[in-house]
Amino acid sequence: MVSNLSKAFTSSKKHHEAAMARLLETGEHSDLVLRCSDGKEFRVHKGILCAQSQFFRKACNPEHFKEGRENLVELTIGDSSIISLLLSFLYTTNFEATICPLIDVNLYVAADFYDIEPLRLMAAACFESHLEDGHWTSDFFPKAVETIYNETSTETSPNLRNTAFTCIVEHASELMKPGTNGTPSALAIMMDTIPELSKDIAMHLLFEAERLKSATPPKNGTREIEEGKDSVVDLTIGSSFTIALLLDFLYDMSYPDLNPDDSLMHDVNLYIAADFYDVPILKRVATSHFKNNVNKLTNVERCLVPVTEIVYNETATTDRTLRELALAVVVANASDLLKPQDQNAGPTHLAEIMKAIPELGVDVARGLALEVEKLKSAAPTKDRVDDGW
């Protein structure tokens, strides 16, 4: 009985998938046209798309969008090959797996933009699986990494970024090895255009090199290291004052009790040192103090701007803890921090730092954009129209 039921279910499922695939292929009874960026069009069905995508549900609303009235949606994300895979998933729930990491990433970006969470998760899982299977050697991998860093954010896609970053640092020597004639590798060339990635990789490899230097046993094969024999450890992270504060904490759990303006720089330096020397308790305490002090500053420009520069220069991009805390206060005080006091004055300190650290500029711009959206949605308007996707 169970066997017959299972066979019947399998047969029914295959029949349903085949019928839905034919519906997509023929466009029969379609009531919506999707036009891709490369000009190809797909005749589709609103009910199927709108039930699975908030993007299409909004786009097909005739009261708010002309697309809903004209039954035509111009797609800006994803070429026709990616949209074809996306539609196949929506109609049949089948995921046409490829062995190309770039297709995985492009499909992820499209699923993220069109708000199709199951497909987004599936594409991310396939990307990770393909890298584990060795497809990081593919010529398409550097382009996939470039797409991840240019078209996703650490806030919405931390796992995808971490997957790519972990693969890069694990195989850094192979991926950045020059060609036979000395030409830079594809990944090395791509890194020149993405300072954020270059900084993250360099910082990780530097920390790893420092760790290996301090942990490498002598040639005689014993576990003893030079620092252990000489009772001297050369510290590379943290000033003498910061190390003194770290040792005070390790010995008696004491932490500097200063006013917020004076304490903030110590909070950051202790966080960085605690992270490097693997003192998680101090790292949590420093975070707590930073969170409390950053919102009580009496001179935001003098105290916060230099601290923000250190946070962005000396912590990994994937570590958003202090960045988000500092960024919130920077955005809240952006008018004072970015506008010169008079017309003849040059760029402010924050503006100069944003030029030197593009990632900070992007984060500030994103924060201000969100603030603008909040203000727009809160402003009373006549016949307000929802113009967001």
Coordinates of C-alpha atoms in Angstrom, one line a residue:
M1 CA 0.0 0.0 0.0
V2 CA 2.8 2.4 1.0
S3 CA 4.7 1.6 -2.1
N4 CA 1.7 2.2 -4.4
L5 CA 1.0 5.5 -2.6
S6 CA 4.6 6.6 -3.0
K7 CA 4.6 5.7 -6.7
A8 CA 1.3 7.6 -7.2
F9 CA 2.7 10.7 -5.4
T10 CA 5.9 10.6 -7.5
S11 CA 4.0 10.2 -10.7
S12 CA 1.6 13.0 -9.8
K13 CA 4.5 15.3 -8.8
K14 CA 6.2 14.7 -12.1
H15 CA 3.0 15.3 -14.1
H16 CA 2.4 18.6 -12.2
E17 CA 6.0 19.8 -12.8
A18 CA 5.8 18.9 -16.5
A19 CA 2.5 20.7 -16.9
M20 CA 3.9 23.8 -15.2
A21 CA 7.0 23.7 -17.3
R22 CA 4.9 23.6 -20.5
L23 CA 2.9 26.5 -19.2
L24 CA 6.1 28.6 -18.8
E25 CA 7.4 27.4 -22.1
T26 CA 4.3 28.2 -24.1
G27 CA 3.1 31.2 -22.2
E28 CA -0.5 30.0 -22.6
H29 CA -3.0 32.0 -20.6
S30 CA -0.2 34.5 -19.6
D31 CA -1.2 37.9 -18.3
L32 CA 2.3 39.5 -17.8
V33 CA 5.4 40.1 -19.9
L34 CA 8.9 40.3 -18.3
R35 CA 11.4 42.0 -20.5
C36 CA 15.1 41.3 -19.6
S37 CA 18.0 43.8 -19.9
D38 CA 19.2 41.9 -23.0
G39 CA 15.8 42.3 -24.7
K40 CA 14.4 38.8 -24.3
E41 CA 10.8 38.6 -23.1
F42 CA 9.0 35.9 -21.1
R43 CA 5.2 35.6 -21.1
V44 CA 4.3 34.6 -17.5
H45 CA 1.4 34.4 -15.1
K46 CA 0.9 37.0 -12.3
G47 CA -0.7 34.5 -9.9
I48 CA 2.4 32.3 -9.9
L49 CA 4.9 35.1 -9.6
C50 CA 3.0 37.3 -7.1
A51 CA 2.4 34.4 -4.7
Q52 CA 6.1 33.8 -4.3
S53 CA 7.7 37.3 -4.7
Q54 CA 6.9 40.5 -2.9
F55 CA 8.7 42.4 -5.7
F56 CA 6.3 41.1 -8.4
R57 CA 3.3 41.5 -6.1
K58 CA 4.0 45.2 -5.7
A59 CA 5.0 45.6 -9.4
C60 CA 1.7 44.1 -10.5
N61 CA -0.4 46.4 -8.4
P62 CA -2.2 48.7 -11.0
E63 CA -3.0 51.3 -8.3
H64 CA 0.7 52.1 -7.7
F65 CA 2.7 51.1 -10.7
K66 CA 2.4 51.5 -14.5
E67 CA 3.8 48.0 -14.8
G68 CA 0.6 46.7 -13.2
R69 CA -1.5 48.7 -15.6
E70 CA 0.5 47.9 -18.7
N71 CA 1.2 44.2 -17.7
L72 CA 4.9 44.7 -18.6
V73 CA 7.8 44.7 -16.2
E74 CA 11.3 45.8 -17.4
L75 CA 13.8 43.8 -15.4
T76 CA 17.1 45.4 -14.5
I77 CA 18.7 42.6 -12.5
G78 CA 19.7 39.4 -14.2
D79 CA 20.1 38.6 -17.9
S80 CA 17.7 36.3 -19.7
S81 CA 19.7 33.1 -18.8
I82 CA 19.4 33.9 -15.1
I83 CA 15.8 34.9 -15.3
S84 CA 15.0 31.7 -17.1
L85 CA 16.5 29.7 -14.2
L86 CA 14.6 31.9 -11.7
L87 CA 11.3 31.4 -13.5
S88 CA 11.9 27.6 -13.8
F89 CA 12.2 27.5 -10.0
L90 CA 9.0 29.5 -9.5
Y91 CA 7.0 27.3 -11.8
T92 CA 8.3 23.9 -10.9
T93 CA 10.4 24.3 -7.7
N94 CA 13.2 22.6 -9.6
F95 CA 16.6 24.0 -9.2
E96 CA 18.7 23.4 -12.3
A97 CA 22.1 23.0 -10.7
T98 CA 25.1 24.1 -12.6
I99 CA 28.8 23.7 -11.8
C100 CA 29.6 27.4 -12.4
P101 CA 30.1 29.5 -9.2
L102 CA 29.3 32.7 -11.2
I103 CA 25.8 31.4 -12.1
D104 CA 25.2 30.5 -8.5
V105 CA 26.1 34.1 -7.4
N106 CA 24.1 35.8 -10.2
L107 CA 21.1 33.7 -9.4
Y108 CA 21.5 34.6 -5.7
V109 CA 21.7 38.3 -6.6
A110 CA 18.5 38.0 -8.7
A111 CA 16.7 36.0 -6.0
D112 CA 17.7 38.6 -3.4
F113 CA 16.5 41.5 -5.5
Y114 CA 13.2 39.9 -6.5
D115 CA 12.6 38.7 -3.0
I116 CA 12.5 35.0 -3.5
E117 CA 14.0 33.6 -0.3
P118 CA 13.9 29.8 -1.0
L119 CA 15.8 30.4 -4.3
R120 CA 18.3 32.7 -2.5
L121 CA 19.1 30.0 0.1
M122 CA 19.3 27.3 -2.6
A123 CA 21.8 29.4 -4.7
A124 CA 23.9 30.1 -1.7
A125 CA 24.0 26.4 -0.7
C126 CA 25.0 25.5 -4.3
F127 CA 27.8 28.1 -4.3
E128 CA 29.2 26.7 -1.1
S129 CA 28.9 23.1 -2.3
H130 CA 30.7 23.9 -5.6
L131 CA 33.6 25.6 -3.8
E132 CA 33.9 22.6 -1.5
D133 CA 34.0 20.4 -4.7
G134 CA 37.0 22.4 -6.0
H135 CA 35.3 24.7 -8.5
W136 CA 37.2 27.6 -7.0
T137 CA 39.8 26.8 -9.6
S138 CA 37.2 27.8 -12.3
D139 CA 38.0 30.8 -14.4
F140 CA 34.6 32.2 -13.3
F141 CA 35.4 32.2 -9.6
P142 CA 37.2 35.7 -9.5
K143 CA 34.2 37.2 -11.3
A144 CA 31.9 35.5 -8.9
V145 CA 33.8 37.1 -6.0
E146 CA 33.7 40.5 -7.7
T147 CA 29.9 40.2 -8.1
I148 CA 29.5 39.3 -4.4
Y149 CA 31.5 42.3 -3.2
N150 CA 29.9 44.7 -5.7
E151 CA 26.3 43.6 -5.7
T152 CA 25.7 42.3 -2.2
S153 CA 26.2 43.7 1.3
T154 CA 27.6 42.3 4.5
E155 CA 24.2 43.1 6.2
T156 CA 22.0 41.1 3.8
S157 CA 24.5 38.5 2.6
P158 CA 27.1 37.8 5.3
N159 CA 27.1 34.0 4.7
L160 CA 27.8 34.3 1.0
R161 CA 30.6 36.7 1.6
N162 CA 32.1 34.6 4.3
T163 CA 32.0 31.5 2.1
A164 CA 33.9 33.3 -0.7
F165 CA 36.3 35.0 1.7
T166 CA 37.1 31.7 3.5
C167 CA 37.8 30.0 0.2
I168 CA 40.1 32.8 -0.9
V169 CA 42.2 32.8 2.2
E170 CA 42.4 28.9 2.3
H171 CA 43.7 28.9 -1.3
A172 CA 45.4 32.3 -1.4
S173 CA 48.7 31.1 -2.7
E174 CA 47.2 29.3 -5.6
L175 CA 44.6 32.0 -6.5
M176 CA 47.1 34.8 -6.4
K177 CA 50.0 33.0 -8.1
P178 CA 51.3 34.9 -11.2
G179 CA 51.0 33.4 -14.6
T180 CA 53.9 31.7 -16.4
N181 CA 55.0 35.0 -17.9
G182 CA 54.7 36.9 -14.6
T183 CA 51.3 38.3 -15.3
P184 CA 49.0 38.9 -12.3
S185 CA 46.3 36.3 -11.6
A186 CA 42.7 37.1 -12.4
L187 CA 41.9 37.3 -8.7
A188 CA 44.9 39.7 -8.1
I189 CA 43.7 41.9 -10.9
M190 CA 40.2 42.0 -9.6
M191 CA 41.4 42.8 -6.1
D192 CA 42.9 46.0 -7.3
T193 CA 39.4 47.3 -8.1
I194 CA 37.9 46.2 -4.7
P195 CA 39.9 47.8 -1.9
E196 CA 37.5 46.3 0.7
L197 CA 38.4 42.8 -0.3
S198 CA 42.1 43.5 -0.6
K199 CA 42.2 45.0 2.9
D200 CA 40.3 42.0 4.4
I201 CA 42.6 39.5 2.7
A202 CA 45.7 41.4 3.7
M203 CA 44.6 41.8 7.3
H204 CA 43.7 38.1 7.6
L205 CA 46.9 36.9 6.0
L206 CA 48.9 39.3 8.2
F207 CA 47.3 38.0 11.4
E208 CA 47.8 34.4 10.2
A209 CA 51.4 35.1 9.5
E210 CA 51.9 36.6 12.9
R211 CA 50.2 33.6 14.5
L212 CA 52.3 31.1 12.6
K213 CA 55.5 33.0 13.4
S214 CA 54.8 32.9 17.1
A215 CA 53.7 29.3 17.1
T216 CA 56.3 27.7 14.8
P217 CA 58.4 25.1 16.7
P218 CA 62.2 24.9 16.3
K219 CA 63.7 22.6 13.7
N220 CA 64.4 19.9 16.3
G221 CA 60.7 19.0 16.2
T222 CA 59.9 19.8 19.8
R223 CA 56.8 21.9 20.8
E224 CA 59.0 24.5 22.5
I225 CA 59.1 27.9 20.8
E226 CA 61.7 30.6 21.2
E227 CA 59.4 32.9 23.2
G228 CA 58.9 30.1 25.6
K229 CA 62.6 29.5 26.1
D230 CA 63.6 33.1 26.3
S231 CA 60.5 34.2 28.3
V232 CA 60.1 37.1 25.9
V233 CA 57.2 37.7 23.5
D234 CA 57.4 40.5 21.0
L235 CA 54.0 42.0 20.7
T236 CA 52.9 43.5 17.4
I237 CA 49.4 44.7 18.2
G238 CA 48.7 47.4 20.7
S239 CA 50.7 50.3 22.2
S240 CA 52.5 49.9 25.5
F241 CA 49.6 51.8 27.2
T242 CA 47.0 49.5 25.6
I243 CA 48.9 46.4 26.6
A244 CA 49.2 47.8 30.2
L245 CA 45.4 48.2 30.3
L246 CA 45.0 44.6 28.9
L247 CA 47.3 43.2 31.6
D248 CA 45.4 45.1 34.3
F249 CA 42.2 43.5 33.1
L250 CA 43.8 40.0 33.0
Y251 CA 45.2 40.3 36.5
D252 CA 42.3 42.0 38.4
M253 CA 39.5 42.5 35.8
S254 CA 39.9 46.3 36.0
Y255 CA 38.8 48.6 33.2
P256 CA 39.6 52.3 32.8
D257 CA 36.9 54.5 34.3
L258 CA 37.0 57.7 32.2
N259 CA 34.6 60.2 30.8
P260 CA 33.1 59.1 27.4
D261 CA 35.3 61.5 25.3
D262 CA 38.5 60.2 26.8
S263 CA 37.4 56.5 27.0
L264 CA 36.3 55.9 23.5
M265 CA 39.8 55.6 22.0
H266 CA 40.8 53.2 24.8
D267 CA 37.6 51.1 24.1
V268 CA 38.6 50.7 20.5
N269 CA 42.2 49.9 21.1
L270 CA 41.3 47.4 23.8
Y271 CA 38.8 45.7 21.5
I272 CA 41.4 45.3 18.7
A273 CA 44.0 44.0 21.1
A274 CA 41.5 41.6 22.8
D275 CA 40.5 40.3 19.4
F276 CA 44.0 39.7 18.3
Y277 CA 45.3 38.1 21.5
D278 CA 42.1 36.1 21.9
V279 CA 40.7 37.5 25.2
P280 CA 36.9 37.2 24.5
I281 CA 35.8 38.5 27.9
L282 CA 37.8 41.8 27.5
K283 CA 36.4 42.1 23.9
R284 CA 32.8 41.9 25.2
V285 CA 33.6 44.4 28.0
A286 CA 35.2 46.8 25.5
T287 CA 32.2 46.5 23.3
S288 CA 29.8 47.3 26.1
H289 CA 31.9 50.4 27.2
F290 CA 32.1 51.6 23.5
K291 CA 28.3 51.2 23.1
N292 CA 27.7 53.2 26.2
N293 CA 30.3 55.9 25.6
V294 CA 29.7 56.5 21.9
N295 CA 26.2 57.9 22.6
K296 CA 27.4 60.2 25.4
L297 CA 30.1 62.2 23.6
T298 CA 30.3 65.9 24.2
N299 CA 32.5 66.5 21.1
V300 CA 31.5 64.1 18.4
E301 CA 33.9 65.4 15.7
R302 CA 37.0 65.4 17.9
C303 CA 36.4 62.1 19.5
L304 CA 34.3 59.9 17.1
V305 CA 35.8 60.7 13.7
P306 CA 39.4 59.5 14.6
V307 CA 38.0 56.5 16.3
T308 CA 35.8 55.6 13.3
E309 CA 38.9 55.8 11.1
I310 CA 40.7 53.3 13.3
V311 CA 37.7 51.0 13.4
Y312 CA 37.5 50.8 9.6
N313 CA 41.2 50.5 9.1
E314 CA 42.0 47.9 11.8
T315 CA 39.0 45.6 12.1
A316 CA 37.9 43.1 9.4
T317 CA 35.0 44.1 7.1
T318 CA 33.1 41.1 8.4
D319 CA 33.3 42.3 12.0
R320 CA 30.5 44.8 12.1
T321 CA 30.3 45.2 15.9
L322 CA 32.0 48.5 16.4
R323 CA 31.3 49.7 12.9
E324 CA 27.6 49.7 13.3
L325 CA 27.8 51.4 16.7
A326 CA 30.0 54.2 15.4
L327 CA 28.1 54.5 12.1
A328 CA 24.8 55.1 13.8
V329 CA 26.2 58.2 15.6
V330 CA 28.0 59.4 12.5
V331 CA 24.8 59.3 10.5
A332 CA 22.9 61.0 13.3
N333 CA 25.4 63.8 13.3
A334 CA 26.2 63.8 9.5
S335 CA 25.1 67.4 9.0
D336 CA 27.7 68.7 11.4
L337 CA 30.4 66.2 10.5
L338 CA 30.2 66.6 6.7
K339 CA 29.2 70.2 6.1
P340 CA 32.1 72.8 6.3
Q341 CA 31.4 75.6 8.8
D342 CA 31.9 78.2 6.0
Q343 CA 32.1 78.3 2.2
N344 CA 35.8 78.9 2.2
A345 CA 36.6 76.0 4.4
G346 CA 38.0 72.8 2.9
P347 CA 36.4 69.3 3.3
T348 CA 35.7 68.2 6.9
H349 CA 37.8 65.6 8.7
L350 CA 35.1 63.0 8.1
A351 CA 34.8 63.8 4.4
E352 CA 38.6 63.4 4.0
I353 CA 38.5 60.0 5.7
M354 CA 35.5 58.8 3.6
K355 CA 37.6 59.6 0.5
A356 CA 40.5 57.5 1.9
I357 CA 38.2 54.7 3.0
P358 CA 35.6 54.0 0.3
E359 CA 33.9 51.4 2.5
L360 CA 33.1 54.0 5.1
G361 CA 31.7 56.3 2.5
V362 CA 29.5 53.5 1.2
D363 CA 28.2 52.8 4.8
V364 CA 27.6 56.4 5.6
A365 CA 25.7 56.9 2.3
R366 CA 23.7 53.7 2.9
G367 CA 22.8 54.9 6.4
L368 CA 21.8 58.4 5.2
A369 CA 19.7 56.8 2.4
L370 CA 17.8 54.7 5.0
E371 CA 17.3 57.9 7.1
V372 CA 15.9 59.7 4.0
E373 CA 13.5 56.8 3.4
K374 CA 12.3 56.9 7.1
L375 CA 11.7 60.7 6.8
K376 CA 9.8 60.3 3.5
S377 CA 7.6 57.6 4.9
A378 CA 6.9 59.6 8.1
A379 CA 6.1 62.9 6.2
P380 CA 2.4 63.6 5.7
T381 CA 1.5 63.7 2.0
K382 CA -1.7 63.8 0.0
D383 CA -2.5 60.6 -1.8
R384 CA 0.8 59.0 -0.8
V385 CA 2.1 56.5 -3.3
D386 CA 4.3 53.7 -2.4
D387 CA 7.1 54.0 -4.9
G388 CA 9.5 51.5 -3.4
W389 CA 10.1 48.0 -4.8

